[in-house]
PDB file of C-alpha atoms and ligand atoms in Angstrom:
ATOM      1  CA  UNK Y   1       0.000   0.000   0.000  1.00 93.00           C
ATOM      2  CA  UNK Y   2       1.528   3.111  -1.045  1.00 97.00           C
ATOM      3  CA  UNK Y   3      -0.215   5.946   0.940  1.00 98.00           C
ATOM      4  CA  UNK Y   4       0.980   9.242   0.012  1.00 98.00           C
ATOM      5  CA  UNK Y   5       0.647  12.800   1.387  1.00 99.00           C
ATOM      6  CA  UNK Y   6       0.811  15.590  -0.884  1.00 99.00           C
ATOM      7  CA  UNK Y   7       1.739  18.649   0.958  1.00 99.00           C
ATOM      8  CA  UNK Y   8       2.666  22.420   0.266  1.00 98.00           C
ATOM      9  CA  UNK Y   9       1.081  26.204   0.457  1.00 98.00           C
ATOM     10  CA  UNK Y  10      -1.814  26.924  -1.808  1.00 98.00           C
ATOM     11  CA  UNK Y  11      -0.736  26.969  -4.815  1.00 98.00           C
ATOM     12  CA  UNK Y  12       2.329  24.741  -4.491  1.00 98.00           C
ATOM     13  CA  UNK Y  13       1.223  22.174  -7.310  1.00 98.00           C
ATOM     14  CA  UNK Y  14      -0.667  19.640  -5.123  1.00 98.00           C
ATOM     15  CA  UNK Y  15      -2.718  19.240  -7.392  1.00 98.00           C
ATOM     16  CA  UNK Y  16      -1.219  18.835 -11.071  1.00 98.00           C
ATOM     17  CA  UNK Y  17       1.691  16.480  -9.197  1.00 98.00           C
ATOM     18  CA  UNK Y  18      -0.855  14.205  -7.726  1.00 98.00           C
ATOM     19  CA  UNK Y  19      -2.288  13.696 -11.240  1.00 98.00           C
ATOM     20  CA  UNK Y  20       0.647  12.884 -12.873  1.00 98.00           C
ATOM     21  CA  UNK Y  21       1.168  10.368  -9.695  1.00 98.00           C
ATOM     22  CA  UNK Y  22      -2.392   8.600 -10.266  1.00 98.00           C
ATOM     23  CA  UNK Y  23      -1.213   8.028 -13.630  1.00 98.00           C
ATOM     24  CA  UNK Y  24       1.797   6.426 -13.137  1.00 97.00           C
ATOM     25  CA  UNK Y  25       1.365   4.381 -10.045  1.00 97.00           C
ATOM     26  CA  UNK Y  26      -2.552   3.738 -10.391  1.00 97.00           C
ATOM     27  CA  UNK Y  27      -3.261   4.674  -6.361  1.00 97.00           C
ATOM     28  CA  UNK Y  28      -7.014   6.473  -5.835  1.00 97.00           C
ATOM     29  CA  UNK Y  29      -7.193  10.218  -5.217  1.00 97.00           C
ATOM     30  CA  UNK Y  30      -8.609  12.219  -2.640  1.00 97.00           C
ATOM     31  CA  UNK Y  31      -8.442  16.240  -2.687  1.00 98.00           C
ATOM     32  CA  UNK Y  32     -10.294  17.457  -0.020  1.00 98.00           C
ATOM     33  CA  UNK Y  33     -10.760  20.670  -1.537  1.00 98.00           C
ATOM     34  CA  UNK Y  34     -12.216  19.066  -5.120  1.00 97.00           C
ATOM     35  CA  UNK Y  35     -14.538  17.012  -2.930  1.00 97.00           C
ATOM     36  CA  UNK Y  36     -15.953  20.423  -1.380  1.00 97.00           C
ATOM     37  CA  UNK Y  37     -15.526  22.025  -4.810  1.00 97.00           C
ATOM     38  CA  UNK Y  38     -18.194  19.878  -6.187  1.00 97.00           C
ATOM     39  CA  UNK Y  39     -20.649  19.794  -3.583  1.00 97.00           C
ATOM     40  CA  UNK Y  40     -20.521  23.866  -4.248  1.00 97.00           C
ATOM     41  CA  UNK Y  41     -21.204  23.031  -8.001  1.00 96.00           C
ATOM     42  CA  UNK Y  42     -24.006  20.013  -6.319  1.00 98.00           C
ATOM     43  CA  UNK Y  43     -25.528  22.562  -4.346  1.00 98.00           C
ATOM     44  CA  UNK Y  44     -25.680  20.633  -1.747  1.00 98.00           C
ATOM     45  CA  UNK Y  45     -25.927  21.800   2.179  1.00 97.00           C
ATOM     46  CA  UNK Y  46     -22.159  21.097   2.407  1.00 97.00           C
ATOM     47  CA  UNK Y  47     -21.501  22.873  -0.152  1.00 98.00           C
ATOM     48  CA  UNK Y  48     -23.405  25.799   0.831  1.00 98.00           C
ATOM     49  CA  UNK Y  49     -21.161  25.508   4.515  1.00 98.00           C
ATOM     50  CA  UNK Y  50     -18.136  24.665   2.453  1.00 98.00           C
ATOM     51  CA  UNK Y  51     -18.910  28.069   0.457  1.00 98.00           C
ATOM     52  CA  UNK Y  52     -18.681  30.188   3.278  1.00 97.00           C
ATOM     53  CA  UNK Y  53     -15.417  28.963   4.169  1.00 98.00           C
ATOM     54  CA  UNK Y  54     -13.118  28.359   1.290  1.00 98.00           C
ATOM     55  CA  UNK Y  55     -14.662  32.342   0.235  1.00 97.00           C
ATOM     56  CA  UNK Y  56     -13.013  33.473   2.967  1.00 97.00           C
ATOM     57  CA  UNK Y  57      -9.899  31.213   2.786  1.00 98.00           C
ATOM     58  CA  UNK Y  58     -10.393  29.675   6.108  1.00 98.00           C
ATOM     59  CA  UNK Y  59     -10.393  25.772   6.907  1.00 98.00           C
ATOM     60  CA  UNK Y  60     -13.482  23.686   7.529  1.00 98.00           C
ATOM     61  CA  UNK Y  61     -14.023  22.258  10.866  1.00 98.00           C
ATOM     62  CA  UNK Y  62     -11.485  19.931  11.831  1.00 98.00           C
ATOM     63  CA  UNK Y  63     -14.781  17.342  12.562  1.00 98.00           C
ATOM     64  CA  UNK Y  64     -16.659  17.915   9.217  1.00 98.00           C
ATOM     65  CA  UNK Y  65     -13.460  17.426   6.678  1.00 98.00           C
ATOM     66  CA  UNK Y  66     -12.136  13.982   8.699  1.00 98.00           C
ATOM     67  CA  UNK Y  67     -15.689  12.113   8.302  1.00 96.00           C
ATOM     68  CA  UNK Y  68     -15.479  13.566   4.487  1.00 96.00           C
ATOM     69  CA  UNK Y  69     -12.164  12.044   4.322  1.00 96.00           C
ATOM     70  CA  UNK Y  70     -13.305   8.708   6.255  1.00 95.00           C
ATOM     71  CA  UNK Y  71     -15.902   8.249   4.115  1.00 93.00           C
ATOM     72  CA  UNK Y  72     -14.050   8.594   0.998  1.00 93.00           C
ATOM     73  CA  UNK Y  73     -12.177   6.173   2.004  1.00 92.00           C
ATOM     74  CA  UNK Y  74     -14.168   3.517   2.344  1.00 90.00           C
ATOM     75  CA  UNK Y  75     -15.609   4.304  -1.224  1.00 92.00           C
ATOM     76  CA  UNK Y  76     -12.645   2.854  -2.564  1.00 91.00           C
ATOM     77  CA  UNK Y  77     -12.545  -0.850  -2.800  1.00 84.00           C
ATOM     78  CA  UNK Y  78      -9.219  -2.888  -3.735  1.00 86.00           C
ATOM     79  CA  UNK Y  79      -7.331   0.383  -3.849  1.00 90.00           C
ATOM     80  CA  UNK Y  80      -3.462  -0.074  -4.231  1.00 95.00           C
ATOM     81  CA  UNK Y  81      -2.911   3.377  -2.247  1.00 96.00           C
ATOM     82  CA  UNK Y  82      -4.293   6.610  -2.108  1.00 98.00           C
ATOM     83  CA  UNK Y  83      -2.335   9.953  -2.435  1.00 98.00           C
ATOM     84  CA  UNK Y  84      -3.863  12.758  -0.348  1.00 98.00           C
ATOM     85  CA  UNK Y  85      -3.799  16.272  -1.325  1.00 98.00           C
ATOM     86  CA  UNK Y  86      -4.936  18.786   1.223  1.00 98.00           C
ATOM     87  CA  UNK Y  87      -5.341  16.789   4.092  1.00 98.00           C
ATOM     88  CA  UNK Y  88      -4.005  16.804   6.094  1.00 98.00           C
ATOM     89  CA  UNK Y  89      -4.133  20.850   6.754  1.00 98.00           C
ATOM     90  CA  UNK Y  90      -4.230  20.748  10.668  1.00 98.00           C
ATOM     91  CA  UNK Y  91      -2.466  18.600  13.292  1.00 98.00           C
ATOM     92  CA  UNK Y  92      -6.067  17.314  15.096  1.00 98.00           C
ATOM     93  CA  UNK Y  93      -5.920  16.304  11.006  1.00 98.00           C
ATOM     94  CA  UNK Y  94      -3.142  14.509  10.845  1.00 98.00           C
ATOM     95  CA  UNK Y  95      -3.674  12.432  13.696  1.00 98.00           C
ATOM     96  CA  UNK Y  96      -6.852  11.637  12.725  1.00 98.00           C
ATOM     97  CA  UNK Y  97      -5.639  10.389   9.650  1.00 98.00           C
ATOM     98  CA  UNK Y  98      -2.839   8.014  11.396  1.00 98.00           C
ATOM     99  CA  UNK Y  99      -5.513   6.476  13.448  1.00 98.00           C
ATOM    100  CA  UNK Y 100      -7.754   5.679  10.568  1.00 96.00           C
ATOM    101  CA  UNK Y 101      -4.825   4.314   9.141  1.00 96.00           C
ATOM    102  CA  UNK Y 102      -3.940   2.087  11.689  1.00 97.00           C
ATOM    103  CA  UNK Y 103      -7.989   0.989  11.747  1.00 94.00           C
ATOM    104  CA  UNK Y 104      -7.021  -0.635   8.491  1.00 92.00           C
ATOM    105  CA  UNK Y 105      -3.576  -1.799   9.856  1.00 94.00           C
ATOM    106  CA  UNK Y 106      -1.519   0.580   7.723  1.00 96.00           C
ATOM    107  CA  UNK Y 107       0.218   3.820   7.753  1.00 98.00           C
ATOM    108  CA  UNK Y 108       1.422   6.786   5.859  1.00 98.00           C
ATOM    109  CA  UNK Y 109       4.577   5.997   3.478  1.00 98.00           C
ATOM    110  CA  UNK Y 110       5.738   9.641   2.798  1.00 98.00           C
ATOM    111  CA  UNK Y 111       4.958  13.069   3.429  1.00 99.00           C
ATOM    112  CA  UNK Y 112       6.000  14.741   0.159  1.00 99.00           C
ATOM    113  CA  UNK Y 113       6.273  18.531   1.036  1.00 99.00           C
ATOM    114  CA  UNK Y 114       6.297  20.596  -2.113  1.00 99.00           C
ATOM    115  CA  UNK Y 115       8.644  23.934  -1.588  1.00 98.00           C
ATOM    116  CA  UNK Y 116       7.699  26.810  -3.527  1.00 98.00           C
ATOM    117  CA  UNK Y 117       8.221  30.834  -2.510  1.00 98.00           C
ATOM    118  CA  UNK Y 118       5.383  33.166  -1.822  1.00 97.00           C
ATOM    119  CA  UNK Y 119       6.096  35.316  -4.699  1.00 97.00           C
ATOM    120  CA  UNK Y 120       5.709  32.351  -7.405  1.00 98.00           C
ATOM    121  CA  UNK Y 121       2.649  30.745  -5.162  1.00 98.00           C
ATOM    122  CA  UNK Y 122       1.084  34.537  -5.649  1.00 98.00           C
ATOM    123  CA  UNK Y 123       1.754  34.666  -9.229  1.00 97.00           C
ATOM    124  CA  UNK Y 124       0.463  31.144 -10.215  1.00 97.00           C
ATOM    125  CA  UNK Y 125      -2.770  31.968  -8.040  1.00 97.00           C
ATOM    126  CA  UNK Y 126      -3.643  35.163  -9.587  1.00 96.00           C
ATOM    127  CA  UNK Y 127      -2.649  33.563 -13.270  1.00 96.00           C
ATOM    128  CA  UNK Y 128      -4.832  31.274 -12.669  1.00 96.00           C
ATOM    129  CA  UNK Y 129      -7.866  32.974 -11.363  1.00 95.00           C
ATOM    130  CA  UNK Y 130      -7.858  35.289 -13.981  1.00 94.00           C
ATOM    131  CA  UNK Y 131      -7.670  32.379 -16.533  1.00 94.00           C
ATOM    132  CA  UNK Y 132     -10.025  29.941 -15.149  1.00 83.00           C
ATOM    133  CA  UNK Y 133     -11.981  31.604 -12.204  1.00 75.00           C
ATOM    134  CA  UNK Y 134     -11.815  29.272  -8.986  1.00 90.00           C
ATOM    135  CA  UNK Y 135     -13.851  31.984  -6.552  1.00 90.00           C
ATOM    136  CA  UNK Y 136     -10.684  32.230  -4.092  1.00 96.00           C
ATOM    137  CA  UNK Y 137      -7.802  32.671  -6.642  1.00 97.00           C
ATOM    138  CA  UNK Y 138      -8.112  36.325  -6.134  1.00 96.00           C
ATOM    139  CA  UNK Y 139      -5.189  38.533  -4.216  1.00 96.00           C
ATOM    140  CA  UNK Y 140      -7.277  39.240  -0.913  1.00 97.00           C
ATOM    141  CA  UNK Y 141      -8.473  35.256  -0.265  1.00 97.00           C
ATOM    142  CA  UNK Y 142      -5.076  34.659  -1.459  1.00 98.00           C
ATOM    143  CA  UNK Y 143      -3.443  36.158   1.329  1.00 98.00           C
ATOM    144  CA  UNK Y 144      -5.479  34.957   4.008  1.00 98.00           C
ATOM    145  CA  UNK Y 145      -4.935  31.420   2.345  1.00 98.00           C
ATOM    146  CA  UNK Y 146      -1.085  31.679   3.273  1.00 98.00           C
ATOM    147  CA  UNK Y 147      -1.963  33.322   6.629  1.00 98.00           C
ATOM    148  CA  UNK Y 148      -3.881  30.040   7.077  1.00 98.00           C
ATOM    149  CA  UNK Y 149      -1.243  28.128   5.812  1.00 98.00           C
ATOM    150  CA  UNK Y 150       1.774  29.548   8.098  1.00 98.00           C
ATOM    151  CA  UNK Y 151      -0.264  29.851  11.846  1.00 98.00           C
ATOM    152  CA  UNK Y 152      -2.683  26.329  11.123  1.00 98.00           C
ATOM    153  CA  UNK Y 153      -0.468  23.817   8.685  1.00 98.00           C
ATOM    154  CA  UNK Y 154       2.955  24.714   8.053  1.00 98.00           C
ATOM    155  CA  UNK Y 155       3.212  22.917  11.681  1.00 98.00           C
ATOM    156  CA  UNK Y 156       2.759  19.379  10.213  1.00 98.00           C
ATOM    157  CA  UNK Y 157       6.070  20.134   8.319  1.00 99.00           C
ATOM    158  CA  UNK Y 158       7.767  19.621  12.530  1.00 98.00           C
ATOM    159  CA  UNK Y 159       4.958  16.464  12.566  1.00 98.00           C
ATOM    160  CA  UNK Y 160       6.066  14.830  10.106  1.00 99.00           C
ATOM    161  CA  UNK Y 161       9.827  15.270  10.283  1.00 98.00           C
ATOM    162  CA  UNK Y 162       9.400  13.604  13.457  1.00 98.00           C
ATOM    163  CA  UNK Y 163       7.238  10.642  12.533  1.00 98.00           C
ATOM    164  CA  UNK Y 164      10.274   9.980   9.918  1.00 98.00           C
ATOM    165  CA  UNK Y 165       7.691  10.341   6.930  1.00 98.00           C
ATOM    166  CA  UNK Y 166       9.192  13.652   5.694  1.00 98.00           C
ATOM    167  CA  UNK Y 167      10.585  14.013   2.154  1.00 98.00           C
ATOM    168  CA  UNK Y 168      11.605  17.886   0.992  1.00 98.00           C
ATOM    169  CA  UNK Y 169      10.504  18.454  -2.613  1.00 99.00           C
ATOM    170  CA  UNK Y 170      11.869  21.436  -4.837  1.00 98.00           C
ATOM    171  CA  UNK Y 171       8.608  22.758  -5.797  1.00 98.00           C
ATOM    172  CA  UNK Y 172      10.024  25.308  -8.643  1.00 98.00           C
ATOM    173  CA  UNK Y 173      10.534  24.486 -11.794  1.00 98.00           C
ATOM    174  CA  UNK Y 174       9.094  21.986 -14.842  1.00 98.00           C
ATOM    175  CA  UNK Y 175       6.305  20.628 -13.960  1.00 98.00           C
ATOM    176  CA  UNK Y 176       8.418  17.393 -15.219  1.00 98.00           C
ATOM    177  CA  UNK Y 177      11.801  17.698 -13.294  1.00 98.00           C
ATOM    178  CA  UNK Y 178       9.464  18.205 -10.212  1.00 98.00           C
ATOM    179  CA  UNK Y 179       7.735  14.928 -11.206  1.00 98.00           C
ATOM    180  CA  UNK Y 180      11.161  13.163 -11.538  1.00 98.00           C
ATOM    181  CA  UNK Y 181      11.995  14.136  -7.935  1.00 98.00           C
ATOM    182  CA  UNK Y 182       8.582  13.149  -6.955  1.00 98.00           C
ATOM    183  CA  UNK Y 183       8.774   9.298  -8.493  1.00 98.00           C
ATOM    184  CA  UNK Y 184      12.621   9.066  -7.405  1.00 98.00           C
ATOM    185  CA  UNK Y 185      11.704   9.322  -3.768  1.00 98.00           C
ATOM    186  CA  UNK Y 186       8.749   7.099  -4.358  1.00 98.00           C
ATOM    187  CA  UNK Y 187      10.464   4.256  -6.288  1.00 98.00           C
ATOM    188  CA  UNK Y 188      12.713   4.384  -3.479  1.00 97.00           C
ATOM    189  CA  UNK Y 189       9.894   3.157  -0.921  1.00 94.00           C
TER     190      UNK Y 189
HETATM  191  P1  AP5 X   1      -7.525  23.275  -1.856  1.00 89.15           P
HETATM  192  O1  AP5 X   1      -8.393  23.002  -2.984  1.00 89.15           O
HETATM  193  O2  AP5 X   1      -6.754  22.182  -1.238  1.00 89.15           O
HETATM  194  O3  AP5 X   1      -6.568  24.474  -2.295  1.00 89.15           O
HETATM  195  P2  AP5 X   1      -5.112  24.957  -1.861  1.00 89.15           P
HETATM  196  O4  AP5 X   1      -4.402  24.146  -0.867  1.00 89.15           O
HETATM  197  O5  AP5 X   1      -5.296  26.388  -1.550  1.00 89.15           O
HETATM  198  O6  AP5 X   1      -4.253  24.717  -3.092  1.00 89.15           O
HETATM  199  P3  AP5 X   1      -4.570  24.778  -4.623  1.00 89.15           P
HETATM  200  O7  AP5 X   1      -5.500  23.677  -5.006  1.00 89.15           O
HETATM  201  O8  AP5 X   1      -4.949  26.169  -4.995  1.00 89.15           O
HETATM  202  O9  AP5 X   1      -3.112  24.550  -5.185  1.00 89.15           O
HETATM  203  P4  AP5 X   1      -2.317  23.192  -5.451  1.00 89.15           P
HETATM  204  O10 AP5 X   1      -1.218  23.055  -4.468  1.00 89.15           O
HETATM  205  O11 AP5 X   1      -3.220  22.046  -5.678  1.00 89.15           O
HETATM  206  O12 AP5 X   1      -1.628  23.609  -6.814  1.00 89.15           O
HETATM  207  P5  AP5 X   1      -2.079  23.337  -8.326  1.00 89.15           P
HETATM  208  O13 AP5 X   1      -1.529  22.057  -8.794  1.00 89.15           O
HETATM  209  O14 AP5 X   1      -3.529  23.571  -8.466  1.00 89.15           O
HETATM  210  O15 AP5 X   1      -8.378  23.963  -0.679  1.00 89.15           O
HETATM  211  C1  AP5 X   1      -9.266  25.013  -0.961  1.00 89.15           C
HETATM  212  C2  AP5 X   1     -10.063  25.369   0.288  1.00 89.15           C
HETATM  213  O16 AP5 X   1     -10.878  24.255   0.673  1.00 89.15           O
HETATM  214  C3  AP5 X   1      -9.245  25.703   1.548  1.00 89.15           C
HETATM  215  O17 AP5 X   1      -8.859  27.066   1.564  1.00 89.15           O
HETATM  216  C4  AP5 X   1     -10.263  25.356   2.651  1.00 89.15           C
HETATM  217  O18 AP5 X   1     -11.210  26.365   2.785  1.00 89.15           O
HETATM  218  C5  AP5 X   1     -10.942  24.121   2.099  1.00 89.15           C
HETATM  219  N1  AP5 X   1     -10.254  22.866   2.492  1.00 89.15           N
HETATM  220  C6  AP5 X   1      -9.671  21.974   1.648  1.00 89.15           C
HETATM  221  N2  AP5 X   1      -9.107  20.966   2.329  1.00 89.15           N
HETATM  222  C7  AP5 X   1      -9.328  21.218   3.648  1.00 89.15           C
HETATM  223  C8  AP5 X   1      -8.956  20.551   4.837  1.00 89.15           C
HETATM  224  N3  AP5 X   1      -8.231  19.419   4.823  1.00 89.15           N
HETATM  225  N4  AP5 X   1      -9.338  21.105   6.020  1.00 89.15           N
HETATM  226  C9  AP5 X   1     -10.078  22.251   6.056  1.00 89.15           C
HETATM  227  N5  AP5 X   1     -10.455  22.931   4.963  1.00 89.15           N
HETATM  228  C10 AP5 X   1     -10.087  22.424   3.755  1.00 89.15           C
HETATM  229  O19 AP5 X   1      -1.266  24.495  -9.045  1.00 89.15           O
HETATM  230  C11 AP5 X   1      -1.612  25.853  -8.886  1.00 89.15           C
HETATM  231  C12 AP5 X   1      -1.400  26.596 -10.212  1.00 89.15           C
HETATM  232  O20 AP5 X   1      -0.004  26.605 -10.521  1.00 89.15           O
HETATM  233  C13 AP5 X   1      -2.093  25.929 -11.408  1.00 89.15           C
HETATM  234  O21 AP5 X   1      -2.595  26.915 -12.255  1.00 89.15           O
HETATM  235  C14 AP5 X   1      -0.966  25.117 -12.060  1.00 89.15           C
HETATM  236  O22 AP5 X   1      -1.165  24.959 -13.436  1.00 89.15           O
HETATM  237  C15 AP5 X   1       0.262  25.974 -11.752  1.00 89.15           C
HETATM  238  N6  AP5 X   1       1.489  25.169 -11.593  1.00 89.15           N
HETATM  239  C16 AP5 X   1       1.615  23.948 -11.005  1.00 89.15           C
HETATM  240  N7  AP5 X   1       2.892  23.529 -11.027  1.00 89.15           N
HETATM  241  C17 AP5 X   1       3.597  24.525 -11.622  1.00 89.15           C
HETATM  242  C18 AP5 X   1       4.995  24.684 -11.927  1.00 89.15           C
HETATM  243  N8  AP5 X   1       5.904  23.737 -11.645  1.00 89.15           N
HETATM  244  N9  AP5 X   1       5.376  25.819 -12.532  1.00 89.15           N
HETATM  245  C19 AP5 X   1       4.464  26.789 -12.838  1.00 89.15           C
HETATM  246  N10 AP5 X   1       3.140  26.685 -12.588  1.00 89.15           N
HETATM  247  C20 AP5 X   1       2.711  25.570 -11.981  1.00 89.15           C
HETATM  248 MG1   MG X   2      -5.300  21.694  -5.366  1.00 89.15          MG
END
């Protein structure tokens, strides 16, 4: 079971990495911020709570997102591994997460922690929310995003360091030599 955390600021390139890692090693997905995303488009009540938060750039209940996360889950049957991007975002997160693990007797292989500079997070962000629109790519949500980021996750970076899962990832450059970084430390595991 390869069980992966994706991890880095907004912006960092959780996202387009952890497709390129579906591809090649075939493990389920779970973005915790596409999940919310679509309940949003789904109008659903969640959504409607989810709305209020991601607007303003804050996190969701610790609570709410880990019985998202649980549930998920258990939607995948015969999975090889899942790779999970955005969880966790809290330490009351991560621990939940190494518990529900260990319900299913197994554990996280590697923290991969995607290093990228404020400057280039802000200029992808705004690039993109002028090109495609996501409601909090603009440069107010933006910075509350990375206020977020440094007082409620940057923490797991200490977390994780000292559960031995931690794995530093240059997270400027090709989207490619990134990717070969990314499957080096993974092949390795
Ligand atoms: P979420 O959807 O997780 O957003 P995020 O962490 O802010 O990060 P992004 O998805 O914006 O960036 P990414 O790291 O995936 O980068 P990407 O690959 O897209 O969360 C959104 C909100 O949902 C949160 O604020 C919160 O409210 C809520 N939420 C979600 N999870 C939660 C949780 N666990 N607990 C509580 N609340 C939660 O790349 C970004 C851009 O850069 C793209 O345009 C891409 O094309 C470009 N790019 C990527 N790589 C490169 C590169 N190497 N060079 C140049 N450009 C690049
Ligand atoms: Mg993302």
């Amino acid at each position: 079971m390869l069980n992966i955390v994706i991890f880095g600021a907004p912006g960092s390139g959780k996202g387009t990495q952890s497709a390129r890692i579906v591809e090649m090693y075939g493990i389920n997905h779970i973005s915790t911020g596409d999940v919310l995303r679509a309940e949003i488009k789904a109008g659903t009540e969640l959504g409607r709570t989810a709305k209020g938060y991601i607007d303003q750039g804050q996190l969701l209940p610790d609570e709410l997102i880990i019985d998202i996360l649980a549930s998920t889950l258990d939607s995948f049957k015969e999975s090889k591994g899942v790779i999970f991007d955005g969880f966790p975002r809290t330490i009351a997160q991560a621990e939940a997460l190494k518990k529900m693990l260990a319900e299913r007797s197994q554990e996280v292989s590697v923290m991969l922690d995607l290093d990228v500079p404020e400057e280039e997070l802000m200029t992808r962000l705004i690039k993109r929310g002028q090109e495609s629109g996501r409601a909090d790519d603009n440069e107010e949500t933006i910075k509350k995003r990375l206020v977020v980021y440094h007082s409620q996750t940057s923490p797991l970076i200490d977390w994780y360091k000292n559960e031995g899962k931690y794995q530093h990832i240059q997270g400027v450059g090709t989207m490619e030599d990134i990717f070969a970084e990314i499957s080096e430390v993974i092949n390795k595991i």
